[in-house]
Short mmCIF file of N, CA and C in Angstrom, two decimals:
data_model
loop_
_atom_site.label_atom_id
_atom_site.label_comp_id
_atom_site.label_asym_id
_atom_site.label_seq_id
_atom_site.Cartn_x
_atom_site.Cartn_y
_atom_site.Cartn_z
N MET F 1 49.65 -12.57 -3.45
CA MET F 1 48.74 -13.30 -4.11
C MET F 1 47.30 -12.64 -3.95
N LYS F 2 46.55 -12.47 -5.10
CA LYS F 2 45.32 -11.82 -5.00
C LYS F 2 44.29 -12.83 -4.77
N SER F 3 43.26 -12.28 -4.05
CA SER F 3 42.18 -13.21 -3.73
C SER F 3 41.31 -13.27 -5.10
N PRO F 4 40.53 -14.49 -5.29
CA PRO F 4 39.66 -14.56 -6.44
C PRO F 4 38.63 -13.55 -6.47
N LEU F 5 38.24 -13.24 -7.76
CA LEU F 5 37.08 -12.19 -7.85
C LEU F 5 35.79 -12.84 -7.22
N ARG F 6 35.11 -11.83 -6.47
CA ARG F 6 33.87 -12.33 -5.94
C ARG F 6 32.72 -11.62 -6.60
N ARG F 7 31.71 -12.24 -6.72
CA ARG F 7 30.43 -11.63 -7.24
C ARG F 7 29.84 -10.84 -6.19
N PRO F 8 29.29 -9.70 -6.60
CA PRO F 8 28.58 -8.81 -5.58
C PRO F 8 27.37 -9.57 -5.09
N PRO F 9 27.08 -9.29 -3.86
CA PRO F 9 25.99 -9.96 -3.14
C PRO F 9 24.71 -9.78 -3.88
N ALA F 10 23.85 -10.78 -3.98
CA ALA F 10 22.56 -10.73 -4.73
C ALA F 10 21.67 -9.77 -3.97
N SER F 11 20.85 -9.02 -4.75
CA SER F 11 19.88 -8.07 -4.01
C SER F 11 18.80 -8.97 -3.56
N PRO F 12 18.16 -8.60 -2.49
CA PRO F 12 17.13 -9.38 -1.94
C PRO F 12 15.97 -9.30 -2.82
N PRO F 13 15.11 -10.34 -2.81
CA PRO F 13 13.89 -10.30 -3.63
C PRO F 13 12.96 -9.30 -3.27
N PRO F 14 12.19 -8.72 -4.18
CA PRO F 14 11.30 -7.69 -3.88
C PRO F 14 10.14 -8.27 -3.05
N SER F 15 9.53 -7.31 -2.20
CA SER F 15 8.47 -7.79 -1.39
C SER F 15 7.27 -8.20 -2.36
N PRO F 16 6.47 -9.11 -1.87
CA PRO F 16 5.35 -9.63 -2.65
C PRO F 16 4.27 -8.45 -2.98
N PHE F 17 4.24 -7.52 -2.06
CA PHE F 17 3.30 -6.44 -2.33
C PHE F 17 3.93 -5.16 -2.72
N ALA F 18 5.26 -5.14 -3.16
CA ALA F 18 5.89 -3.79 -3.49
C ALA F 18 5.15 -3.17 -4.71
N GLU F 19 4.67 -3.94 -5.69
CA GLU F 19 4.09 -3.16 -6.83
C GLU F 19 2.83 -2.59 -6.35
N ARG F 20 1.94 -3.28 -5.51
CA ARG F 20 0.82 -2.87 -5.02
C ARG F 20 1.05 -1.47 -4.24
N VAL F 21 1.98 -1.52 -3.32
CA VAL F 21 2.44 -0.32 -2.52
C VAL F 21 2.70 0.81 -3.49
N ARG F 22 3.43 0.53 -4.54
CA ARG F 22 3.96 1.59 -5.51
C ARG F 22 2.73 2.17 -6.14
N ILE F 23 1.77 1.35 -6.69
CA ILE F 23 0.50 1.77 -7.39
C ILE F 23 -0.27 2.67 -6.48
N GLU F 24 -0.59 2.17 -5.21
CA GLU F 24 -1.45 2.93 -4.31
C GLU F 24 -0.73 4.18 -3.96
N ALA F 25 0.57 4.21 -3.93
CA ALA F 25 1.13 5.39 -3.28
C ALA F 25 1.32 6.59 -4.43
N ASP F 26 1.22 6.16 -5.70
CA ASP F 26 1.46 7.14 -6.76
C ASP F 26 0.22 7.46 -7.42
N PRO F 27 -0.53 8.58 -7.13
CA PRO F 27 -1.83 8.71 -7.70
C PRO F 27 -1.76 9.01 -9.19
N ALA F 28 -0.72 9.57 -9.76
CA ALA F 28 -0.56 9.75 -11.27
C ALA F 28 -0.52 8.37 -11.94
N TYR F 29 0.20 7.51 -11.47
CA TYR F 29 0.33 6.13 -12.01
C TYR F 29 -0.99 5.41 -11.92
N ARG F 30 -1.74 5.50 -10.74
CA ARG F 30 -2.95 4.98 -10.52
C ARG F 30 -3.98 5.45 -11.62
N ASP F 31 -4.10 6.77 -11.66
CA ASP F 31 -4.98 7.32 -12.65
C ASP F 31 -4.79 7.07 -14.10
N ARG F 32 -3.46 6.74 -14.46
CA ARG F 32 -3.22 6.56 -15.85
C ARG F 32 -3.50 5.10 -16.14
N TYR F 33 -3.11 4.18 -15.34
CA TYR F 33 -3.22 2.68 -15.67
C TYR F 33 -4.31 1.98 -15.06
N PHE F 34 -4.92 2.50 -13.89
CA PHE F 34 -5.88 1.83 -13.35
C PHE F 34 -7.07 2.94 -12.76
N PRO F 35 -7.86 3.35 -13.80
CA PRO F 35 -8.85 4.38 -13.47
C PRO F 35 -9.74 4.10 -12.37
N GLY F 36 -10.20 2.80 -12.27
CA GLY F 36 -11.25 2.52 -11.21
C GLY F 36 -10.48 2.31 -9.88
N LEU F 37 -9.22 2.20 -9.83
CA LEU F 37 -8.59 1.87 -8.63
C LEU F 37 -8.48 3.11 -7.62
N SER F 38 -8.43 4.25 -8.23
CA SER F 38 -8.33 5.45 -7.41
C SER F 38 -9.76 5.57 -6.62
N ALA F 39 -10.80 5.39 -7.32
CA ALA F 39 -12.08 5.38 -6.74
C ALA F 39 -12.15 4.40 -5.64
N ALA F 40 -11.73 3.13 -5.90
CA ALA F 40 -11.94 2.04 -4.93
C ALA F 40 -11.02 2.30 -3.75
N ILE F 41 -9.77 2.88 -3.81
CA ILE F 41 -9.01 3.20 -2.81
C ILE F 41 -9.72 4.32 -1.92
N ALA F 42 -10.17 5.39 -2.62
CA ALA F 42 -10.83 6.45 -1.88
C ALA F 42 -12.00 5.82 -1.15
N GLN F 43 -12.85 4.97 -1.75
CA GLN F 43 -14.00 4.55 -1.04
C GLN F 43 -13.64 3.66 0.14
N ARG F 44 -12.60 2.81 -0.01
CA ARG F 44 -12.07 2.08 1.22
C ARG F 44 -11.67 2.95 2.32
N GLY F 45 -10.94 4.15 2.03
CA GLY F 45 -10.71 5.10 3.07
C GLY F 45 -11.93 5.67 3.73
N HIS F 46 -12.91 5.90 2.93
CA HIS F 46 -14.24 6.48 3.55
C HIS F 46 -14.82 5.36 4.50
N TRP F 47 -14.87 4.20 4.09
CA TRP F 47 -15.38 3.09 4.94
C TRP F 47 -14.57 2.90 6.13
N ARG F 48 -13.25 3.03 6.06
CA ARG F 48 -12.52 2.90 7.19
C ARG F 48 -12.72 3.99 8.20
N SER F 49 -12.94 5.27 7.64
CA SER F 49 -13.13 6.38 8.44
C SER F 49 -14.55 6.29 9.06
N ALA F 50 -15.47 5.73 8.41
CA ALA F 50 -16.85 5.57 8.92
C ALA F 50 -16.83 4.59 10.11
N GLU F 51 -16.13 3.44 9.91
CA GLU F 51 -15.99 2.54 10.97
C GLU F 51 -15.41 2.92 12.16
N VAL F 52 -14.37 3.73 11.98
CA VAL F 52 -13.64 4.31 13.15
C VAL F 52 -14.52 5.43 13.84
N ASP F 53 -15.21 6.19 13.11
CA ASP F 53 -16.21 7.15 13.68
C ASP F 53 -17.21 6.45 14.50
N ALA F 54 -17.76 5.48 13.90
CA ALA F 54 -18.86 4.55 14.59
C ALA F 54 -18.30 3.84 15.89
N LEU F 55 -17.10 3.44 15.84
CA LEU F 55 -16.41 2.87 17.02
C LEU F 55 -16.38 3.99 18.19
N VAL F 56 -15.89 5.09 17.74
CA VAL F 56 -15.57 6.14 18.71
C VAL F 56 -16.90 6.62 19.33
N ARG F 57 -17.86 6.75 18.55
CA ARG F 57 -19.26 7.19 19.05
C ARG F 57 -19.76 6.22 20.07
N ARG F 58 -19.51 4.68 19.62
CA ARG F 58 -19.97 3.73 20.58
C ARG F 58 -19.24 3.67 21.91
N LEU F 59 -17.87 3.84 21.91
CA LEU F 59 -17.24 3.96 23.01
C LEU F 59 -17.37 5.07 23.95
N ARG F 60 -17.73 6.18 23.30
CA ARG F 60 -18.06 7.48 24.10
C ARG F 60 -19.49 7.45 24.69
N SER F 61 -20.34 6.66 24.07
CA SER F 61 -21.78 6.69 24.68
C SER F 61 -21.82 6.13 25.99
N PRO F 62 -22.72 6.70 26.84
CA PRO F 62 -22.86 6.00 28.17
C PRO F 62 -23.44 4.60 28.03
N PRO F 63 -23.00 3.81 28.93
CA PRO F 63 -23.49 2.35 29.01
C PRO F 63 -24.89 2.20 29.28
#
């Protein structure tokens, strides 16, 4: 006796930020559909670098 047919398991729902990750990770997609986004992402990276540099300088300076 054969077992009844089973449905394949449902795929897990996508991550809530999956689209954002894809957009930020693909520069060609970003440039085509979100021209201002590339500049904003680059600026965010510069700000983070500046914050890290300032923190490193502060930690290395004598008390």
